[in-house]
Short mmCIF file of C-alpha atoms and ligand atoms in Angstrom, two decimals:
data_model
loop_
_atom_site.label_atom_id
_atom_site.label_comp_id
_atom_site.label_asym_id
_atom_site.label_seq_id
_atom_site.Cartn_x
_atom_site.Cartn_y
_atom_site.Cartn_z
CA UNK O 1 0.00 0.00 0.00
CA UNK O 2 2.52 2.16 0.57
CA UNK O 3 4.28 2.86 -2.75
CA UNK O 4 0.48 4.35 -3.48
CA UNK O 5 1.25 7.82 -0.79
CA UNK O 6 5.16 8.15 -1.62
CA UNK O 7 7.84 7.68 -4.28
CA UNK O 8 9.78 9.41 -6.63
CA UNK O 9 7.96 10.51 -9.23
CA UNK O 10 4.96 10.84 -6.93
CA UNK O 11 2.17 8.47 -7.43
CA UNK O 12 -0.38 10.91 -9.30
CA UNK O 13 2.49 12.10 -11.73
CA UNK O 14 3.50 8.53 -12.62
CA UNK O 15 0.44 6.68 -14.31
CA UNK O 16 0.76 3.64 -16.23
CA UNK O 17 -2.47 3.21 -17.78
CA UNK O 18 -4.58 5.11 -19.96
CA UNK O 19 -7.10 6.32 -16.81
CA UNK O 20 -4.58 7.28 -14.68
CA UNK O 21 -2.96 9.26 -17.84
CA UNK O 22 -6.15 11.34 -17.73
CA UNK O 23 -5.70 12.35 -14.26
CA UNK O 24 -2.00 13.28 -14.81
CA UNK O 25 -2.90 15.61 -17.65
CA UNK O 26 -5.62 17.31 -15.48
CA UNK O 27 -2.94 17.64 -12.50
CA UNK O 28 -0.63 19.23 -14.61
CA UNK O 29 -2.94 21.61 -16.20
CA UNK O 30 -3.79 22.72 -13.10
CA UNK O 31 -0.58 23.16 -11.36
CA UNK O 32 0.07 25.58 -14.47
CA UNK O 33 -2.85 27.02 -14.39
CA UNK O 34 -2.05 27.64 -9.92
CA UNK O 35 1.03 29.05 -11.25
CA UNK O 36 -0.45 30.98 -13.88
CA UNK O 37 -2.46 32.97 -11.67
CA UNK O 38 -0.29 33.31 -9.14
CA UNK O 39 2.43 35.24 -11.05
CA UNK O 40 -0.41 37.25 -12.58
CA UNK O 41 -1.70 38.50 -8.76
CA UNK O 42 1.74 38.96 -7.88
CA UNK O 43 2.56 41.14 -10.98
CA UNK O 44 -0.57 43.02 -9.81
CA UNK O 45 0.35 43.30 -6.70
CA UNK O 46 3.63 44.82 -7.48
CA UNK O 47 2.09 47.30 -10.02
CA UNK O 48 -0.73 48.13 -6.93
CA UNK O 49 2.56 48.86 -4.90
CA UNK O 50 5.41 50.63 -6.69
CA UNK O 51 3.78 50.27 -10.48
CA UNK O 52 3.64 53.80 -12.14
CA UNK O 53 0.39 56.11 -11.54
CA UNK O 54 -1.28 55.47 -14.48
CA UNK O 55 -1.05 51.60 -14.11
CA UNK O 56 -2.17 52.41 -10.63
CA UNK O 57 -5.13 54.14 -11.78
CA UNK O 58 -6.66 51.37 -14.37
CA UNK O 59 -5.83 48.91 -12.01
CA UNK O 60 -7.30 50.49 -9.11
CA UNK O 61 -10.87 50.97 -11.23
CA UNK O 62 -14.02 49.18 -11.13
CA UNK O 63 -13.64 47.23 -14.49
CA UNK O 64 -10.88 45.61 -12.96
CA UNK O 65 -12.90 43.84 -10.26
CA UNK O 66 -15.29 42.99 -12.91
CA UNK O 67 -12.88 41.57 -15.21
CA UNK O 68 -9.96 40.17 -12.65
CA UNK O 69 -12.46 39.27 -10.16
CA UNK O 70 -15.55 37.82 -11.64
CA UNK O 71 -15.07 37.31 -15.35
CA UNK O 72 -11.76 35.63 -15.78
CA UNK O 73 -12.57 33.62 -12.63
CA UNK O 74 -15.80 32.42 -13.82
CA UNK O 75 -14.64 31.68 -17.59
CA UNK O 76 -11.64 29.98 -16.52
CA UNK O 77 -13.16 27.59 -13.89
CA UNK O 78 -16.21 27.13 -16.10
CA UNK O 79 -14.03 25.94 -18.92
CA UNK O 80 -11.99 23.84 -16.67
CA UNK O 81 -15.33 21.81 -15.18
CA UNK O 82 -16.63 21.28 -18.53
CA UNK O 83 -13.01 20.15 -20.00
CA UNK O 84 -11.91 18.19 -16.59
CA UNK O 85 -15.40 16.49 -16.71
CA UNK O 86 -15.48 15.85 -19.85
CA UNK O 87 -11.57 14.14 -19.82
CA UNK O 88 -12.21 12.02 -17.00
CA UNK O 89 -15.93 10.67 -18.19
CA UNK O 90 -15.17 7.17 -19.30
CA UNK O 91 -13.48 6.25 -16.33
CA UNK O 92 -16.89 5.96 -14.84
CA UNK O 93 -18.07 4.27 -18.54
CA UNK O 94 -21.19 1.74 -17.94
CA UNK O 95 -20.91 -1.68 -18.21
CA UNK O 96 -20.22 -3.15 -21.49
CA UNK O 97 -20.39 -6.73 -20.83
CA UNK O 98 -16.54 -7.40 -22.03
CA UNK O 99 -14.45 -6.55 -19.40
CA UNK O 100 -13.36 -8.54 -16.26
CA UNK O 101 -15.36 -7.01 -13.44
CA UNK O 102 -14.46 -6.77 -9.86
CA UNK O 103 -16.47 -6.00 -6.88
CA UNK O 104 -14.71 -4.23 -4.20
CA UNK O 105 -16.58 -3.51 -1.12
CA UNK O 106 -14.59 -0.99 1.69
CA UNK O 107 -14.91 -2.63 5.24
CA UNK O 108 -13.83 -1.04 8.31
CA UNK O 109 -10.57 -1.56 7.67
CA UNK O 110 -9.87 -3.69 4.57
CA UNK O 111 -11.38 -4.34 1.42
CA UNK O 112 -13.61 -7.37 0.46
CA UNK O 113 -13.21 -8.34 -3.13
CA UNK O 114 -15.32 -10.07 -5.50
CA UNK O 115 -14.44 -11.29 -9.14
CA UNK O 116 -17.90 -11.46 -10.77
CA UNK O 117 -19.04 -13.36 -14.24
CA UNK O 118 -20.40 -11.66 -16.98
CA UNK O 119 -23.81 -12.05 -15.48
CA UNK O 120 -23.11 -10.24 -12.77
CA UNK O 121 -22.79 -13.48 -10.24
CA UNK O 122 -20.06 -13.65 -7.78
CA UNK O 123 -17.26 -16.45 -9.04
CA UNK O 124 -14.47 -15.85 -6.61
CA UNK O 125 -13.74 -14.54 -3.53
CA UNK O 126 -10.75 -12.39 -2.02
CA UNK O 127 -9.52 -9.57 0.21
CA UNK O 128 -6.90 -6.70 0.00
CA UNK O 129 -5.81 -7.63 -3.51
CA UNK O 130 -7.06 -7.13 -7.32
CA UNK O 131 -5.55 -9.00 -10.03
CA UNK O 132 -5.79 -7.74 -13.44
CA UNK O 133 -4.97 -8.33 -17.04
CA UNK O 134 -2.44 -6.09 -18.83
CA UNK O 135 -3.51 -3.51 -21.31
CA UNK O 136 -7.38 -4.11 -21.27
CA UNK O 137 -9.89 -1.94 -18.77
CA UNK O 138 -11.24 -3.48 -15.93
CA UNK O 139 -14.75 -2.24 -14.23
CA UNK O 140 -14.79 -2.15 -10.68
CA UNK O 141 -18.10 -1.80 -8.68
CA UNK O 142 -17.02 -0.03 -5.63
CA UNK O 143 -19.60 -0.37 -2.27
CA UNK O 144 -19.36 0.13 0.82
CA UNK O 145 -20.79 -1.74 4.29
CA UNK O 146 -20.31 0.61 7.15
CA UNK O 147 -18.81 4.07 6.60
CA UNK O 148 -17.77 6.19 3.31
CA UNK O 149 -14.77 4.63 2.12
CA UNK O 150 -12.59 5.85 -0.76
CA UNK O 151 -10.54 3.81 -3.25
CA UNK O 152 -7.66 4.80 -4.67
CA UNK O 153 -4.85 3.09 -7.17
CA UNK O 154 -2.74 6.34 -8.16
CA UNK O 155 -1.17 4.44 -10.37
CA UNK O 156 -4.18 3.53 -12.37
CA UNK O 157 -6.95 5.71 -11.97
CA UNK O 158 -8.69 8.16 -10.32
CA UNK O 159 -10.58 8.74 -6.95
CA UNK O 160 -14.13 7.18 -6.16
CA UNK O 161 -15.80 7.45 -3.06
CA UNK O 162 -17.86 4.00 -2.06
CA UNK O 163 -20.80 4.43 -0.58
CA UNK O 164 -23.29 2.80 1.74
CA UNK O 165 -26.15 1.54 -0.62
CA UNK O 166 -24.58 2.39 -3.73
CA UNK O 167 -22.57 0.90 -6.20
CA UNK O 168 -19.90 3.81 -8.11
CA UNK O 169 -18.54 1.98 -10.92
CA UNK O 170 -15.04 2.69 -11.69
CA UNK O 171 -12.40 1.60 -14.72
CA UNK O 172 -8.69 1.03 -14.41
CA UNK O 173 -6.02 -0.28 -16.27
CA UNK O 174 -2.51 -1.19 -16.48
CA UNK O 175 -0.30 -0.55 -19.11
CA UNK O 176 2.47 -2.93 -17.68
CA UNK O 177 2.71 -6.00 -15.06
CA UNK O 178 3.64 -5.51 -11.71
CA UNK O 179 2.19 -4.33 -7.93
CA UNK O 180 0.64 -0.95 -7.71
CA UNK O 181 -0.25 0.23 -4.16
CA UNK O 182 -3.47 1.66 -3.33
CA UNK O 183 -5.11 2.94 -0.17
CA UNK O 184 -8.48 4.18 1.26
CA UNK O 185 -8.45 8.05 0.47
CA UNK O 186 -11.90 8.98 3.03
CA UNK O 187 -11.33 8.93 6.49
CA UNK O 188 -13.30 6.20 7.91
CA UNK O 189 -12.19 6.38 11.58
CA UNK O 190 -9.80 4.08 13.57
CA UNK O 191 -7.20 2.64 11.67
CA UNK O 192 -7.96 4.51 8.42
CA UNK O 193 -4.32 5.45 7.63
CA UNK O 194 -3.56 1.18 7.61
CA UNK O 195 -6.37 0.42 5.49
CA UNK O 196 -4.62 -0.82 1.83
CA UNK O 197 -4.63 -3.22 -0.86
CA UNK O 198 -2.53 -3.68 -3.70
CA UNK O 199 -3.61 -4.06 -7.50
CA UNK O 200 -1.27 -6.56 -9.35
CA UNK O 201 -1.47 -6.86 -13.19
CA UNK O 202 -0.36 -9.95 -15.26
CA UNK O 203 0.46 -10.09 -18.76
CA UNK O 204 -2.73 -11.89 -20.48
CA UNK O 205 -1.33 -15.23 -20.41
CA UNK O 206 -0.56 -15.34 -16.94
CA UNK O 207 -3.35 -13.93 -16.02
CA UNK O 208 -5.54 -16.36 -17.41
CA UNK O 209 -2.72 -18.85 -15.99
CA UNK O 210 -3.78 -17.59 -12.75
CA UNK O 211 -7.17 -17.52 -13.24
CA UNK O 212 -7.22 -21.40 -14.58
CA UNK O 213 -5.03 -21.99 -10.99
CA UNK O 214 -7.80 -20.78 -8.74
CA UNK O 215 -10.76 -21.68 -10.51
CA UNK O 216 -9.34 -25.12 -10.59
CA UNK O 217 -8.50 -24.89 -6.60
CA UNK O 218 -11.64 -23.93 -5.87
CA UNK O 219 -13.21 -26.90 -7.92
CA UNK O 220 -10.84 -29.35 -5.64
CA UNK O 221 -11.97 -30.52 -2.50
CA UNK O 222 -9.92 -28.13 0.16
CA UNK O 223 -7.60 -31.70 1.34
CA UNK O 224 -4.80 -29.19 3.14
CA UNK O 225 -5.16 -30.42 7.32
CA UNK O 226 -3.26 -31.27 10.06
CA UNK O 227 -3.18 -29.52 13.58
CA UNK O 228 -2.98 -26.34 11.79
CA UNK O 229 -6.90 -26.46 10.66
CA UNK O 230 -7.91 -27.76 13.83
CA UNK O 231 -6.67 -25.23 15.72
CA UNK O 232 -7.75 -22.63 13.61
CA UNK O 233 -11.38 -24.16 13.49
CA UNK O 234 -11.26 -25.07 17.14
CA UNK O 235 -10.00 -20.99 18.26
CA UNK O 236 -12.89 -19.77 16.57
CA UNK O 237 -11.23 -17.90 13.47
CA UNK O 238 -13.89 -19.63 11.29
CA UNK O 239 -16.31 -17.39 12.76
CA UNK O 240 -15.20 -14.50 11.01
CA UNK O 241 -13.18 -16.19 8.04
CA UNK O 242 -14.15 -18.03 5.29
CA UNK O 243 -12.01 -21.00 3.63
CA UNK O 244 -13.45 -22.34 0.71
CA UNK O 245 -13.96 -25.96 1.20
CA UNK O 246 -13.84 -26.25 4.87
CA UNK O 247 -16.76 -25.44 7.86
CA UNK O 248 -14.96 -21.54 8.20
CA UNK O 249 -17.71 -19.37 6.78
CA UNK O 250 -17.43 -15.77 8.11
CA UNK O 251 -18.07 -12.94 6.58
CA UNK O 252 -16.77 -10.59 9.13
CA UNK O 253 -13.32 -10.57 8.13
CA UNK O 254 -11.04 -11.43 4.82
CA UNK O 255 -11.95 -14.42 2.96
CA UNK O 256 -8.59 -16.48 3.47
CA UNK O 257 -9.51 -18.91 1.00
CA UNK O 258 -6.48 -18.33 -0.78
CA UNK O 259 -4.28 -16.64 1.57
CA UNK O 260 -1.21 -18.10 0.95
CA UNK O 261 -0.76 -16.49 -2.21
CA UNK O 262 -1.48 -12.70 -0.85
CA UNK O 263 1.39 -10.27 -1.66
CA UNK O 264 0.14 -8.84 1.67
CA UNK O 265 -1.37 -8.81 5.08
CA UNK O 266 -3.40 -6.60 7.35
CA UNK O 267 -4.86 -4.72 4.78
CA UNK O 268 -1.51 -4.30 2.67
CA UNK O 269 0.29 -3.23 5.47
CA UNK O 270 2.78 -5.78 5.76
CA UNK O 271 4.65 -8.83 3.45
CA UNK O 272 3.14 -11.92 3.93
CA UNK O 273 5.32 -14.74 5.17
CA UNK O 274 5.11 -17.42 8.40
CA UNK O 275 6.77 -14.49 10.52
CA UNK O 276 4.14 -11.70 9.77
CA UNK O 277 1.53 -14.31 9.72
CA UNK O 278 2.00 -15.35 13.42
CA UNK O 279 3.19 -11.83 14.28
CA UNK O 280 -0.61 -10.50 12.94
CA UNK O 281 -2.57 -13.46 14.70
CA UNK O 282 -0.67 -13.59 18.13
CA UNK O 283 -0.60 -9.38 18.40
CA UNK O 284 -2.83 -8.04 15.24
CA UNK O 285 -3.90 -4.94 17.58
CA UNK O 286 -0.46 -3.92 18.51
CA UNK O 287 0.19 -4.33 14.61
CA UNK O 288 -2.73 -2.20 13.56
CA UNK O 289 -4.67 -0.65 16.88
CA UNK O 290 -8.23 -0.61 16.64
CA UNK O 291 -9.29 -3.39 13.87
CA UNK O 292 -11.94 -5.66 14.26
CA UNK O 293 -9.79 -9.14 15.03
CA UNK O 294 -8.63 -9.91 18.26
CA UNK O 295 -5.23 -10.36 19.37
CA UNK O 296 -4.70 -14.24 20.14
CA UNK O 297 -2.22 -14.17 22.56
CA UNK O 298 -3.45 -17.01 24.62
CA UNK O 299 -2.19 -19.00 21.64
CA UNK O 300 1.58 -21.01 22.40
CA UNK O 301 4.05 -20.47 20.04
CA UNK O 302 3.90 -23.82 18.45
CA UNK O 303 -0.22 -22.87 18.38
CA UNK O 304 0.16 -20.01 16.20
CA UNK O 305 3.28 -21.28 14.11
CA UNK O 306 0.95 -24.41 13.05
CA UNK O 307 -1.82 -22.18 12.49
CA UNK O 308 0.42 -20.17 10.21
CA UNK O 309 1.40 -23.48 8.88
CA UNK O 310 -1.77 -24.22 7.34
CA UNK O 311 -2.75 -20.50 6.29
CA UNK O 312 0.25 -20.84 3.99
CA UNK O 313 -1.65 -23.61 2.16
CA UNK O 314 -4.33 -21.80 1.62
CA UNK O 315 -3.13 -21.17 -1.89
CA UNK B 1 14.30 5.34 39.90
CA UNK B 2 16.11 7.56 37.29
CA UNK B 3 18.85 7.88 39.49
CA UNK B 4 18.61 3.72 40.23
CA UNK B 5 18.72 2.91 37.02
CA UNK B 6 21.49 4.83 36.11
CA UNK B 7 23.67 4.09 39.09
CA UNK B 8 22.96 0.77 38.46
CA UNK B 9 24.70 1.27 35.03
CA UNK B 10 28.71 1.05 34.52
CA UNK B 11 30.35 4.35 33.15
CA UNK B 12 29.43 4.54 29.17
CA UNK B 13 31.83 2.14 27.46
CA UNK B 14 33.14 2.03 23.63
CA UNK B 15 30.75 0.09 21.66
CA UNK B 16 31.21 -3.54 21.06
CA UNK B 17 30.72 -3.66 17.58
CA UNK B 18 32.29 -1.07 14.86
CA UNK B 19 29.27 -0.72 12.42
CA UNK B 20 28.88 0.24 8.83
CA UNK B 21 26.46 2.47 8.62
CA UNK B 22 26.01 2.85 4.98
CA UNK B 23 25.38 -1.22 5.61
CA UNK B 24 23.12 -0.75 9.14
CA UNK B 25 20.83 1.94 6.17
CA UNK B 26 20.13 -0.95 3.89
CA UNK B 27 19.68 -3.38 6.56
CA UNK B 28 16.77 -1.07 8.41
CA UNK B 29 15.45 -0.97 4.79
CA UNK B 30 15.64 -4.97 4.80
CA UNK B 31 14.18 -4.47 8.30
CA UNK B 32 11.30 -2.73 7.01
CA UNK B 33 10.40 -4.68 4.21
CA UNK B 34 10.69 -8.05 5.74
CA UNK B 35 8.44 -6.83 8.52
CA UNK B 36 10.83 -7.80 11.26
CA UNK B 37 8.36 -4.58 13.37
CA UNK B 38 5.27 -7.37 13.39
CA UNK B 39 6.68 -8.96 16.19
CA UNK B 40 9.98 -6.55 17.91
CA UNK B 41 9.94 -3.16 18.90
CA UNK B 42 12.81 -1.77 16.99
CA UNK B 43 14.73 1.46 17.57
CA UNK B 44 14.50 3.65 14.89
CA UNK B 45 11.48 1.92 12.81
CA UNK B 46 8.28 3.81 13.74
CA UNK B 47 5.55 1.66 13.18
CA UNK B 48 4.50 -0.81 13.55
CA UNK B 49 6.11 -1.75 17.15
CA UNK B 50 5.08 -5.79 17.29
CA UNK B 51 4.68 -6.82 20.93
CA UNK B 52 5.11 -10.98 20.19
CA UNK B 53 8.47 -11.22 20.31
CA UNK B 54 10.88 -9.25 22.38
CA UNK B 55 11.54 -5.81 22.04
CA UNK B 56 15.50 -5.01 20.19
CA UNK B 57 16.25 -2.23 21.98
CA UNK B 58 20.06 -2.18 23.55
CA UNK B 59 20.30 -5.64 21.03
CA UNK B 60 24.39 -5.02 20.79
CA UNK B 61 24.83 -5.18 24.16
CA UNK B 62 23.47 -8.43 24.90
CA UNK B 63 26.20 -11.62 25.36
CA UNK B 64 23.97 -14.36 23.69
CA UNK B 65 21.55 -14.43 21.17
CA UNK B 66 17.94 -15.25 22.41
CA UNK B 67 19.22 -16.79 25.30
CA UNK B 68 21.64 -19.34 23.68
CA UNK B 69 23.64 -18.02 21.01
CA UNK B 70 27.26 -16.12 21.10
CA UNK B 71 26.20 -12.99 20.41
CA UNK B 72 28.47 -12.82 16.99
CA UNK B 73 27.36 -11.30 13.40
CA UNK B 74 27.72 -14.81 11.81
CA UNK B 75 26.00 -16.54 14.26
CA UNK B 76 23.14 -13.25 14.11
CA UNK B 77 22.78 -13.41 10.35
CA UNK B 78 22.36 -17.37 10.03
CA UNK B 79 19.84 -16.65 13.23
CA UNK B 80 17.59 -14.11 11.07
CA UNK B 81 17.58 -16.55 8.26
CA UNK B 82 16.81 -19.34 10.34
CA UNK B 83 16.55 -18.89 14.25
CA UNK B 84 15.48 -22.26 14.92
CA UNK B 85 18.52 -24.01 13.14
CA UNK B 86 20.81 -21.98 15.36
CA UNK B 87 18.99 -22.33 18.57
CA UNK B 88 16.79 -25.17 18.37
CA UNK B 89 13.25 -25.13 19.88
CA UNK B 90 12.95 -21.17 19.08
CA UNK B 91 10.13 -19.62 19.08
CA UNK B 92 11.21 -16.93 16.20
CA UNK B 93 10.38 -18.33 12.70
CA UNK B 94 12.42 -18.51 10.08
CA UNK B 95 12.48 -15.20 7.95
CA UNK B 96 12.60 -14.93 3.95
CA UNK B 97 15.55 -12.89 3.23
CA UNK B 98 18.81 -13.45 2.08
CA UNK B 99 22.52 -14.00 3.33
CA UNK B 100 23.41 -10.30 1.86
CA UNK B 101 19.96 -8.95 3.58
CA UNK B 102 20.62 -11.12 6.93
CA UNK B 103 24.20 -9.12 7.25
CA UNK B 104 22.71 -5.83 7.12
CA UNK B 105 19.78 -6.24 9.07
CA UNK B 106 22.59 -7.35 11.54
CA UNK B 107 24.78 -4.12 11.38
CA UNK B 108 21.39 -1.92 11.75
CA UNK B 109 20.87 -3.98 15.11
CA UNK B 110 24.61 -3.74 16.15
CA UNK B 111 24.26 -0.28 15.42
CA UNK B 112 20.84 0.79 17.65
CA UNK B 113 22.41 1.26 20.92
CA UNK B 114 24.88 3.73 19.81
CA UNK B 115 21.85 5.94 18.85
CA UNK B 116 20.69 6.15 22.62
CU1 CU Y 1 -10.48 5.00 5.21
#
């Protein structure tokens, strides 16, 4: 998540997709427009101050306030709403029926993702991490269950608020393969500022490599076991997590169905590895204060490191 | 208990270790994105501060490893690699980096208690 707030160039001036293009073009236009207007108050400021009398004079008149103040103002930012809007409008294009589509849903203080079919039907379940194809737009149908919630791939593409009871529909795409950090951008209280994902785009081949993986996974019977799954079933963790193909069936926290394979945990927060794995489960409130799982540390060692064990099968 | 703690103390001494600190840098970066924080408390990295394993602070003062180990940067590299091949039965799992990344993380933790 973090390569989405910091970096060299910074995030919004480094897009590598078409969308995110957009919104470079539109930041740049206005930082020269900021500057723009700034040198042309402070060259009026300077003429109001030490400029010769007769400058003075048609500056200090009453067509200048209605030129300076209202006109040029309300042309400019007029013809930037209309030219802004108009740039960024398909990145909230409808549905066409040809594009993967995602459902990402902002919980208090991850995200719950959904890969639908073309029907609309949910096919796959995730958390805290979108996978896409290379060079081809992707729809995302951003909700929200609790709070406003805001998602944001810099990278990629612009800003959209998710709402309770609504669903904003949003397009990004990747030019090139690789991990692109992105974050909630709407304070939603508590641990807001931890509250990440990642978006990680595959050329089409492996994508659809990746795709054939899971889809065949989840057609498997879930076989992975040992004192690992026992524990976790028997310490309640199914209560709030869902494993494909075992009794877990929460819905209160991230699907871990395929866990194993995240690039990250808590929320994109940290790499995902045994260490961090037992590090979240046996202290995840010193990790991130304030989220909804409990700390377990009434587990052993041995408890948690089996535990971990098995989570890294969840492939 | 100020005063206890520091008359407790013997006068400052020379540091044990001589560290590289161009070396200790990339090692608190190999810190950082290994995620060492999830379980230690670490000098100098912010967040997050991990409460499951023990807290580094003062590290390069300490004789033995965890308990059990010479206190050595070989034997503190392979240990960050792989604690419980070096001290059998420990608790701290084994970490994905590599030899190069194991060394520096080791001079950033030689290097923390010449910061306080
Ligand atoms: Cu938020």
């Amino acid at each position: 998540m973090f390569d989405a707030l910091w970096g060299w160039p910074p995030p919004v001036l480094d897009p590598a997709g078409p969308y995110a293009d957009k919104v470079t073009v539109l930041a740049w236009v206005l930082l020269a427009l900021g500057v723009i207007v700034t040198a042309i108050v402070c060259a009026a400021l300077w003429v109001a101050i030490k400029g010769p009398a007769r400058w003075k004079q048609r500056l200090g008149g009453e067509s200048a306030v209605w030129i300076g103040g209202i006109a040029f103002p309300g042309v400019v930012l007029t013809a930037l709403l209309f030219w802004g809007l108009t740039l960024t409008a398909d990145l909230t294009d409808d549905i066409t029926g040809t594009e993967p589509r995602i459902r990402v849903t902002g919980e208090m203080w991850w995200f719950r993702v959904q890969y639908l079919d073309p029907a609309g039907r949910v096919v796959m379940e995730d958390a805290n991490e979108i996978h896409l194809p290379v060079g081809q737009p992707v729809v995302l149908e951003l909700r929200s269950a609790d709070v406003i919630h805001n998602f944001w791939v810099p990278h990629l593409s612009g800003k959209k608020d998710m709402l309770p009871g609504r669903t904003n529909l949003l397009r990004i795409q990747a030019d090139k393969a690789g991990q692109f950090g992105g974050v909630c951008a709407e304070y939603c209280g508590g641990p807001h500022a931890l509250m990440g994902f990642v978006a990680i785009a595959h050329q089409p081949a492996d994508y659809a490599r990746w795709q054939q993986g899971r889809m065949g996974r989840l057609a498997q019977v879930n076989a992975t076991g040992g004192p690992g799954r026992q524990l976790f079933m028997e310490s309640g963790c199914g209560a709030c997590h869902r494993v494909a193909g075992t009794e877990a069936n929460g819905l209160a926290g991230p699907d871990l169905t395929h866990v194993g394979t995240r690039a990250t945990l808590g929320a994109g927060i940290l790499p995902n590895h045994r260490g961090t794995l037992i590090g979240w489960i046996g202290d995840s409130q010193g990790i991130k204060p304030g989220n909804r799982m409990p700390s377990y540390d009434t587990l052993s060692a041995a408890e948690l490191t089996a535990i971990a064990g098995w989570l890294e099968q969840q492939q | 208990m100020c005063v206890l703690a520091t008359a407790g103390c013997k006068a400052p001494e020379k540091p044990r270790y001589t560290v590289d600190t161009a070396l200790a840098e990339q090692g608190r970066a190999v810190i950082e994105r290994a995620g060492c924080a999830a379980c230690h408390e670490i000098p100098g990295v912010a967040w997050p501060r991990g409460r499951w394993g023990p807290s580094l602070a003062g590290f390069g003062d300490i004789g033995l490893i965890a308990g059990a180990v010479p206190n050595t940067a070989e034997n503190l590299s392979a240990f960050l690699r792989n604690a419980p091949a070096v001290k059998p039965g420990s608790t701290m799992p084994p970490i994905p980096i590599t030899p190069d990344e194991a060394r520096a993380a080791a001079a950033y933790l030689y290097g923390i208690d010449d910061d306080v």
